[in-house]
Tab-separated table of C-alpha atoms in Angstrom:
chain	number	residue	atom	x	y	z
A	12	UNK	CA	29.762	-3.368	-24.902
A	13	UNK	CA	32.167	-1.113	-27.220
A	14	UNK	CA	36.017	-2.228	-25.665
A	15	UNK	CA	37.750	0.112	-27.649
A	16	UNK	CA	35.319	3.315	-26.972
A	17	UNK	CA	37.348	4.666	-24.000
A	18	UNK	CA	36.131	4.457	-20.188
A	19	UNK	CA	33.866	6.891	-20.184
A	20	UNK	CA	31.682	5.852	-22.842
A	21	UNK	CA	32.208	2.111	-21.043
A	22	UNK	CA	30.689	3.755	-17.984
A	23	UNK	CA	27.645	5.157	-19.812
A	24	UNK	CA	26.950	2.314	-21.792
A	25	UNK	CA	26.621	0.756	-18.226
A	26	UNK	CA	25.127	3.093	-16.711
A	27	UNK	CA	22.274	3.490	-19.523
A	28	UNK	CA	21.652	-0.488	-19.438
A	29	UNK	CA	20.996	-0.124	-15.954
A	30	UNK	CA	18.796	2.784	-16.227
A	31	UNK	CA	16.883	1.427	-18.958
A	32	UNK	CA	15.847	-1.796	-16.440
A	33	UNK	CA	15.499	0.804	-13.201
A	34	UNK	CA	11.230	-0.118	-13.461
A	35	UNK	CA	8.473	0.805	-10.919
A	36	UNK	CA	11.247	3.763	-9.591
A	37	UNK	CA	10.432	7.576	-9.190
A	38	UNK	CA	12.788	9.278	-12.355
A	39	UNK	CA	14.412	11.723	-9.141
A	40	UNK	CA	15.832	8.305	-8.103
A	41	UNK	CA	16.528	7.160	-10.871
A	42	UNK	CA	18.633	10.022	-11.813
A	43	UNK	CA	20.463	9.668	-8.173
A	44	UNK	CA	21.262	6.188	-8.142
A	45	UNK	CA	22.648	6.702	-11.899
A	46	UNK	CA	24.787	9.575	-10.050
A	47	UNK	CA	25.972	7.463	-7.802
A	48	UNK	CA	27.038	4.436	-9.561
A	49	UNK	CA	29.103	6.991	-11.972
A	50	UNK	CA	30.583	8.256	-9.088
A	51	UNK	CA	31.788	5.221	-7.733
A	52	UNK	CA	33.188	2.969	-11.144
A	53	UNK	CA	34.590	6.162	-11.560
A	54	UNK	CA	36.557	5.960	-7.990
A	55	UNK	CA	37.094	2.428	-8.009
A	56	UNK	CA	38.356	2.364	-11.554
A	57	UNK	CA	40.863	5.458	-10.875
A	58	UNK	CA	42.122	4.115	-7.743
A	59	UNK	CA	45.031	2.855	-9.259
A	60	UNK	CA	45.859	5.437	-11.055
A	61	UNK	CA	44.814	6.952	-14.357
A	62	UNK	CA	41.181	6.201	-16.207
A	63	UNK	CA	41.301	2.994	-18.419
A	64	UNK	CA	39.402	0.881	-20.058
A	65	UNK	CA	40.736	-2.043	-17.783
A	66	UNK	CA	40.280	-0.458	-14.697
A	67	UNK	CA	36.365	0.527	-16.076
A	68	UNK	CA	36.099	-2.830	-16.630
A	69	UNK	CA	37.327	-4.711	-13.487
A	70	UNK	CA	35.151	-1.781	-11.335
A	71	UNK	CA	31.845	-2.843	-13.591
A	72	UNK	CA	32.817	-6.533	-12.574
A	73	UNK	CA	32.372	-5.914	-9.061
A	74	UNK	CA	29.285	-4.392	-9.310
A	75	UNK	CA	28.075	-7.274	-11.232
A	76	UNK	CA	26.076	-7.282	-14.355
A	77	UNK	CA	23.858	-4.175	-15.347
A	78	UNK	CA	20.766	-6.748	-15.213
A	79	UNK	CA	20.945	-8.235	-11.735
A	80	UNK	CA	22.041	-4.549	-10.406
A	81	UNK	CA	18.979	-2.843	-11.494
A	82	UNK	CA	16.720	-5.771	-10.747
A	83	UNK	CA	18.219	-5.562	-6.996
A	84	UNK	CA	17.589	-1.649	-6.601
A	85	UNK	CA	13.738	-1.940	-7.932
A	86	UNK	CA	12.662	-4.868	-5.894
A	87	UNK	CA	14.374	-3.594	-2.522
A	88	UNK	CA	13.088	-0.238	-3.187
A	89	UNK	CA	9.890	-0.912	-4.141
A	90	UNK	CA	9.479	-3.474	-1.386
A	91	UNK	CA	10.768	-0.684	1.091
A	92	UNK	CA	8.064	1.502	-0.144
A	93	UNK	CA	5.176	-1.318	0.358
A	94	UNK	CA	6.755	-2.136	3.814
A	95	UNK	CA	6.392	1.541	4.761
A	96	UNK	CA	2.716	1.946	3.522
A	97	UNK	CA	0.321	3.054	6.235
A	98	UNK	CA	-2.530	3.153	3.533
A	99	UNK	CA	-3.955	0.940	0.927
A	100	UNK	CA	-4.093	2.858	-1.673
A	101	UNK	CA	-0.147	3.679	-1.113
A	102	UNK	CA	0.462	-0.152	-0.643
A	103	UNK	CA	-1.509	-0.650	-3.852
A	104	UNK	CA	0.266	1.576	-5.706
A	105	UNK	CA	3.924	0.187	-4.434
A	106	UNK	CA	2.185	-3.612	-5.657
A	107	UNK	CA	1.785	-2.124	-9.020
A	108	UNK	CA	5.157	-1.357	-9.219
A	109	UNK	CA	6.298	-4.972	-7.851
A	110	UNK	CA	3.803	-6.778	-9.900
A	111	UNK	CA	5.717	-5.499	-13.239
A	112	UNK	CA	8.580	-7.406	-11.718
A	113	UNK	CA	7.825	-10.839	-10.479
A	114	UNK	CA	5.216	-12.872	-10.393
A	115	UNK	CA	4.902	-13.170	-6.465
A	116	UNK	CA	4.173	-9.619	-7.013
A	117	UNK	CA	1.530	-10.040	-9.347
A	118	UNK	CA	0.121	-12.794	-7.206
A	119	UNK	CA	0.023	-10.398	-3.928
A	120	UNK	CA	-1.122	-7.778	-6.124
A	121	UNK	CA	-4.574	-9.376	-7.173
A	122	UNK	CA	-4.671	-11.173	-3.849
A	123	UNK	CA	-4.615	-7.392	-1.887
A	124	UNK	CA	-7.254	-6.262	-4.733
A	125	UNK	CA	-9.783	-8.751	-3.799
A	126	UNK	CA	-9.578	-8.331	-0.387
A	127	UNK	CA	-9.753	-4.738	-0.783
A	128	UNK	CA	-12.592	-5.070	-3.220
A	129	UNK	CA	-14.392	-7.535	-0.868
A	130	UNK	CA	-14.067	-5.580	2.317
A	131	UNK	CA	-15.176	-2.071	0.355
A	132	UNK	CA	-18.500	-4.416	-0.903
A	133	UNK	CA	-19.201	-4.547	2.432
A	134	UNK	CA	-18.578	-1.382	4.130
A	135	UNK	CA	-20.495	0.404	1.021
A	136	UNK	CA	-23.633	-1.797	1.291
A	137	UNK	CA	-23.511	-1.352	5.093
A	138	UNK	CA	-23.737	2.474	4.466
A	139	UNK	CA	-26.297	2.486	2.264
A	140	UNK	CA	-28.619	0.291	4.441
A	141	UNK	CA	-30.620	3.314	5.692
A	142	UNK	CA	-30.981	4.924	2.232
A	143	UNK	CA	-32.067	1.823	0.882
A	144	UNK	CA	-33.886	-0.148	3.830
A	145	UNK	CA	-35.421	-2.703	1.456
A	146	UNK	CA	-33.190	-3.675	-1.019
A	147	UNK	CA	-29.891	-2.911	0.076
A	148	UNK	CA	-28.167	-6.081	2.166
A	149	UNK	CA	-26.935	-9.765	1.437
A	150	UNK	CA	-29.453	-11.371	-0.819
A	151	UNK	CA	-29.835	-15.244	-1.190
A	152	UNK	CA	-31.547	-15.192	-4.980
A	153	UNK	CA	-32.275	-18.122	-6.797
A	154	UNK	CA	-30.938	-18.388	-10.628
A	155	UNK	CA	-31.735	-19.792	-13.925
A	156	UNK	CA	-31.310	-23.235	-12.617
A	157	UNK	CA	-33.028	-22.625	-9.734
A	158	UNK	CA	-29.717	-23.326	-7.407
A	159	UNK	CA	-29.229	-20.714	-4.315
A	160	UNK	CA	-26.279	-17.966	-4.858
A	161	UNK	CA	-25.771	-15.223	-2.266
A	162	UNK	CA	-25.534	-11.459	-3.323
A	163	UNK	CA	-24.333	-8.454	-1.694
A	164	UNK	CA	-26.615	-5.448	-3.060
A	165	UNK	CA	-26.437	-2.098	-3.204
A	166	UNK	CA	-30.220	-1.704	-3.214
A	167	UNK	CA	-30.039	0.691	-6.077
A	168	UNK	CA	-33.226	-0.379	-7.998
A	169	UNK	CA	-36.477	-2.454	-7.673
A	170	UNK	CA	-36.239	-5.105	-4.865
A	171	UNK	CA	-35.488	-8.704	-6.995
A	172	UNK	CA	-38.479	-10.988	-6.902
A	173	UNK	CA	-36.188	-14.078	-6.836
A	174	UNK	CA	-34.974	-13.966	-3.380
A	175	UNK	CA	-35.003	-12.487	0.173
A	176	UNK	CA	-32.861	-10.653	2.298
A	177	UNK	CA	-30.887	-12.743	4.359
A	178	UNK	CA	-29.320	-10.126	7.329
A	179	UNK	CA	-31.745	-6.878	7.713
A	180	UNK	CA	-30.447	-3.953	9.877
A	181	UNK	CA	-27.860	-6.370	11.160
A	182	UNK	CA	-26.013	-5.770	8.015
A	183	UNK	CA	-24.836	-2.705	8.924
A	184	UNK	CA	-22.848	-3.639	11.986
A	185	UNK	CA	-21.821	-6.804	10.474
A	186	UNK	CA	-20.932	-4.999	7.415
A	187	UNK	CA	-18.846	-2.591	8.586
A	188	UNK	CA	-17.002	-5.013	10.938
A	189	UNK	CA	-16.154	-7.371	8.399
A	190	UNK	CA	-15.718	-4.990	5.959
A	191	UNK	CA	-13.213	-2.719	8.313
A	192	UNK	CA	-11.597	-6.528	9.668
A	193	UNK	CA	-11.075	-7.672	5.765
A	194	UNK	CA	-8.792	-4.197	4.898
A	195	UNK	CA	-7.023	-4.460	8.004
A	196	UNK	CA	-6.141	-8.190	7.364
A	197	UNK	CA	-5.723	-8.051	3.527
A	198	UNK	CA	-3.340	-4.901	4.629
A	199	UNK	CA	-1.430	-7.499	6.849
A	200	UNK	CA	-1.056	-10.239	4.567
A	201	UNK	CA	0.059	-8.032	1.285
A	202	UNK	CA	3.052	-6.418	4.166
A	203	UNK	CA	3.610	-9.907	5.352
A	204	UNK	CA	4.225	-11.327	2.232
A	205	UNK	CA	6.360	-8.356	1.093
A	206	UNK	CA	8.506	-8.940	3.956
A	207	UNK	CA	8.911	-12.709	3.437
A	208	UNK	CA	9.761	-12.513	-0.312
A	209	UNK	CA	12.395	-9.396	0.814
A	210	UNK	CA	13.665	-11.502	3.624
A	211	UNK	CA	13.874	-14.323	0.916
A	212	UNK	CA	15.654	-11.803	-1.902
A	213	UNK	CA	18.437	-11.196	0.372
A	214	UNK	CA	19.494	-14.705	2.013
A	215	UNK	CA	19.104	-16.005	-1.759
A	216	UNK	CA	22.264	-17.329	-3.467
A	217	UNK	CA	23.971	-13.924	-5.005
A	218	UNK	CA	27.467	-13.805	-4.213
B	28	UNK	CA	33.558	-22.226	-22.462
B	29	UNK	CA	33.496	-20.689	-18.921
B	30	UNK	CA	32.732	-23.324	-16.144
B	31	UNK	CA	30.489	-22.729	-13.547
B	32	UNK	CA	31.237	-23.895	-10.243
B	33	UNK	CA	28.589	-24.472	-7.781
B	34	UNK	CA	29.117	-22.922	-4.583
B	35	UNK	CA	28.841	-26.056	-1.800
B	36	UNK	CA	26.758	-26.204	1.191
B	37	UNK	CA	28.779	-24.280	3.463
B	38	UNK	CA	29.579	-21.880	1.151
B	39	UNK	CA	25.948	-21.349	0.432
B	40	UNK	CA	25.409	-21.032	3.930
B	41	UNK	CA	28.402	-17.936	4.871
B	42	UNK	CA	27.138	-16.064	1.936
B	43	UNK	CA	23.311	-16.499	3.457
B	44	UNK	CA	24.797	-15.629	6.916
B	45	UNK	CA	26.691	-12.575	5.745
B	46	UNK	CA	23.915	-10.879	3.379
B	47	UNK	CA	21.827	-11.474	6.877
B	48	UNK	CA	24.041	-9.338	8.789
B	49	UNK	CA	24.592	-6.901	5.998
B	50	UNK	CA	22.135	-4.212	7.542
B	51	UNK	CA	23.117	-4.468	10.651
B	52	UNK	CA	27.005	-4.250	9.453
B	53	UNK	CA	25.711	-0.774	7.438
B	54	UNK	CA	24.304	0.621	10.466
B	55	UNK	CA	27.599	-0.409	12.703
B	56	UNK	CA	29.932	1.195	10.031
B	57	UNK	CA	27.897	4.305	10.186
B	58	UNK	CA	27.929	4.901	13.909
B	59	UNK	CA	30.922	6.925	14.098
B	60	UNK	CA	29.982	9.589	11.486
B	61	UNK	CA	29.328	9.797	7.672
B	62	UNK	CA	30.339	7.726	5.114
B	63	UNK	CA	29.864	7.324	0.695
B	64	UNK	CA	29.733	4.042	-0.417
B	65	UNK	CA	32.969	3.040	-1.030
B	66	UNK	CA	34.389	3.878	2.369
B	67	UNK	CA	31.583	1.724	3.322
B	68	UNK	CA	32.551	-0.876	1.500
B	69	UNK	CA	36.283	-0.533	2.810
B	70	UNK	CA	35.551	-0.262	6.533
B	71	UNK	CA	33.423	-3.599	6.038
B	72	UNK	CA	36.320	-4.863	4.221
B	73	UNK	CA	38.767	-4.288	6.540
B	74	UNK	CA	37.071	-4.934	10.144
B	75	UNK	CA	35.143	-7.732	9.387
B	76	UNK	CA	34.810	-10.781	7.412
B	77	UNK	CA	31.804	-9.054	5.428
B	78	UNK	CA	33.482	-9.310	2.293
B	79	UNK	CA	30.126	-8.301	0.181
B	80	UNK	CA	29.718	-7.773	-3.797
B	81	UNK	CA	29.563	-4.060	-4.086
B	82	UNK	CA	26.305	-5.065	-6.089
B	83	UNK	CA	24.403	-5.868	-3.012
B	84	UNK	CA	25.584	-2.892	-0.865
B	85	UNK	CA	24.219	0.524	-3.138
B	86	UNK	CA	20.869	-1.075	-3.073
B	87	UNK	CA	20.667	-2.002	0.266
B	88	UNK	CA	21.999	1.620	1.483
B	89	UNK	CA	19.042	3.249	-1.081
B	90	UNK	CA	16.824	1.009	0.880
B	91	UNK	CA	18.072	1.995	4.296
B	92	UNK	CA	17.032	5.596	3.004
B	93	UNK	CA	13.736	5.116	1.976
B	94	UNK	CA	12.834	3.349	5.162
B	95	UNK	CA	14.433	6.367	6.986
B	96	UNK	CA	17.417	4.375	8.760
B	97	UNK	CA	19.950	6.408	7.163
B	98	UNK	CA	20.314	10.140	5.203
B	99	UNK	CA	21.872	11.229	2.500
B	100	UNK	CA	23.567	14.389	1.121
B	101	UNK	CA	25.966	15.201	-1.923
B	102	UNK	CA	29.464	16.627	-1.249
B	103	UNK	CA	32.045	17.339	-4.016
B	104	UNK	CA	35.217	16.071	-3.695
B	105	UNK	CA	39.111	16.717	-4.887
B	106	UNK	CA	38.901	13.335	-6.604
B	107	UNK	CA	36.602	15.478	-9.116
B	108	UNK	CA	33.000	13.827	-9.037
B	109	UNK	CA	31.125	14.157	-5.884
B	110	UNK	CA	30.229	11.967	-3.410
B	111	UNK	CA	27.249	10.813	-1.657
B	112	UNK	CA	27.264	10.279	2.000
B	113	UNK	CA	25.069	8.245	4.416
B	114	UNK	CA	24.509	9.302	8.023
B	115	UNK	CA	22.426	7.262	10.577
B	116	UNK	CA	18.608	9.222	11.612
B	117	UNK	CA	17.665	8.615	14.901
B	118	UNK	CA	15.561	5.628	13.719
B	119	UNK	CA	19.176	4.321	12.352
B	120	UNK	CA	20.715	4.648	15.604
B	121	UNK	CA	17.668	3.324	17.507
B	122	UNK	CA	17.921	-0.011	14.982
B	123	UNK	CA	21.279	-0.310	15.267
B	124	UNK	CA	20.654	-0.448	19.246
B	125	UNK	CA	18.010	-3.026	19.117
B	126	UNK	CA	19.829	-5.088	15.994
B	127	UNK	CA	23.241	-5.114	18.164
B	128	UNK	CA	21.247	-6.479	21.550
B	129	UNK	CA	19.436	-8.793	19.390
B	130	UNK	CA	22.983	-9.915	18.024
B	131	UNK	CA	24.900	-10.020	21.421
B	132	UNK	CA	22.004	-11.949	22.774
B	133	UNK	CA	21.857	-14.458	19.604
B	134	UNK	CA	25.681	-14.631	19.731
B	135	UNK	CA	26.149	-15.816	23.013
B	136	UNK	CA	23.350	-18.356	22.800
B	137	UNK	CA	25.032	-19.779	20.122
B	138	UNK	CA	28.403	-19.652	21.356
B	139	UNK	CA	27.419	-21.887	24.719
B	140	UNK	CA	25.661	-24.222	22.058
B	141	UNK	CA	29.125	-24.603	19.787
B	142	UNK	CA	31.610	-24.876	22.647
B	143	UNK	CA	31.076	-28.859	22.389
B	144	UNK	CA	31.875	-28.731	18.616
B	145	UNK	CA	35.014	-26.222	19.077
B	146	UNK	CA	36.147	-28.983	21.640
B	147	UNK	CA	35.461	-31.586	19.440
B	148	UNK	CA	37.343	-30.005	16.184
B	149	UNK	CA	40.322	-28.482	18.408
């Protein structure tokens, strides 16, 4: 940072180093929380008095470094917007945004995808059961090496000659109740976890 | 070269205790009407031992928002930059109820547990 550039370019050149690592946030925020950290070094560093370079400087202290600030604002927001997601597409798309900042959130991230994936696999191939009686279901095939591997299967296509059907008609209840039980629950871990690692973020060590 | 002093044990532990109570120390400060940030800061400052890094405190409060505990709106000021204001929702005011039982509840628990160690240290 510039010492001798006055206060208010010591502000900005905060303020833009903190923008610049505001990640996963809508710009509207962005441009608000900006706003609002101007106003305040701004008040804190006048309070005694005229503008300076000092006072700009002791109010940036407080706040701590432009680093640590941002990366406090994007994980509690983001993690605010996960915690409020009623859907999964919403929670998805807050995971995204945590994922580009830690790696618990990139673990979560392609823990809630699976689960999602899994339990659509299901529900999809229950559906189609009645437009594709004979092929669509959970398939026990044998492969190459002649060892047993289970498939779920849309039934688009010719019925494979290497295998049988495993469930019949009872895949479509089964399907759709695991399939509807694995959202729910992969829904319920991704929020669970969010709400540890926030829970964890905040009793952490940052005086 | 600047030294770094590690915080000990029981320092670790008040700063863990007061970020804990943070949002429930936001939603207190707020009951009696509007406040920006800074007064925040000051009325935590001054009726409380919840001496907090102004770091922590912005995020927190955009937080609050999003989860619809607290409101926002921009007012200028005579100071000459305006100023943004937090007022509790009804949610905000509901938690704040159900955070401050919790707390009286937890409090006095904890206070029959420590009256053997007060004796002990007086």
């Amino acid at each position: 940072m510039n010492a001798h550039g006055g206060p208010q370019l010591k502000i900005e050149q905060y303020l833009s180093e903190v923008r610049g690592r505001l990640r996963g946030l809508r710009e509207e925020q962005v441009s608000e929380i900006i706003a609002e950290l101007r106003s305040h070094i701004a008040e804190r560093a006048a309070s005694a008095g005229e503008l300076t370079v000092e006072g700009v400087s002791a109010a940036l202290r407080t706040l701590g470094s432009s680093e640590e600030l941002a990366r406090e604002y994007a994980a509690d927001e983001v993690l605010a917007r996960a915690e409020i997601s009623r859907s999964p597409l919403r929670l998805i798309d807050s995971l995204f945004s945590w994922a580009t900042m830690s790696v618990a959130g990139f673990l979560v991230l392609i823990g809630a995808i699976t689960g999602y994936f899994v339990g659509l696999v299901f529900l999809v191939v229950a559906l189609l059961k009645p437009f594709h009686p004979a092929t669509a279901g959970l398939w026990a095939l044998r492969n190459g090496a002649d060892d047993l591997e289970l498939s779920m299967r849309m039934g688009f296509g010719a019925a494979p000659s290497n295998g049988h059907e495993l469930l019949g008609w009872w895949i479509m209840p089964l399907g759709i109740v695991i399939g509807c039980g694995l959202v729910i629950l992969t829904t319920r871990l991704a929020l669970w976890c969010v709400g540890m690692y926030r829970r964890s973020r905040r009793l952490g060590w940052r005086a | 070269m600047k030294e770094i002093v590690e915080p000990s044990p029981a320092e670790k532990w008040e700063v863990q205790l007061r970020k804990g109570c943070l949002e429930l120390a936001i939603l207190a400060a707020l009951w009696e009407g509007r406040l920006y940030g800074l007064e925040i800061l000051r009325v935590l400052e001054s009726n409380s031992e919840l001496i907090v890094s102004e770091g922590t405190i912005y995020p927190l409060l955009t937080r609050l928002k999003t989860l619809g505990l607290v409101e926002s709106e921009w007012v200028e000021s005579d100071s000459g930059h305006p100023r943004k204001y937090y007022a509790l929702t009804q949610a905000g005011r509901e938690r704040a109820r159900e955070m401050a039982a919790m707390w009286e509840k937890f409090s006095l628990s904890m206070g029959r547990l420590l009256t053997s160690v007060k004796e002990v240290h007086r």
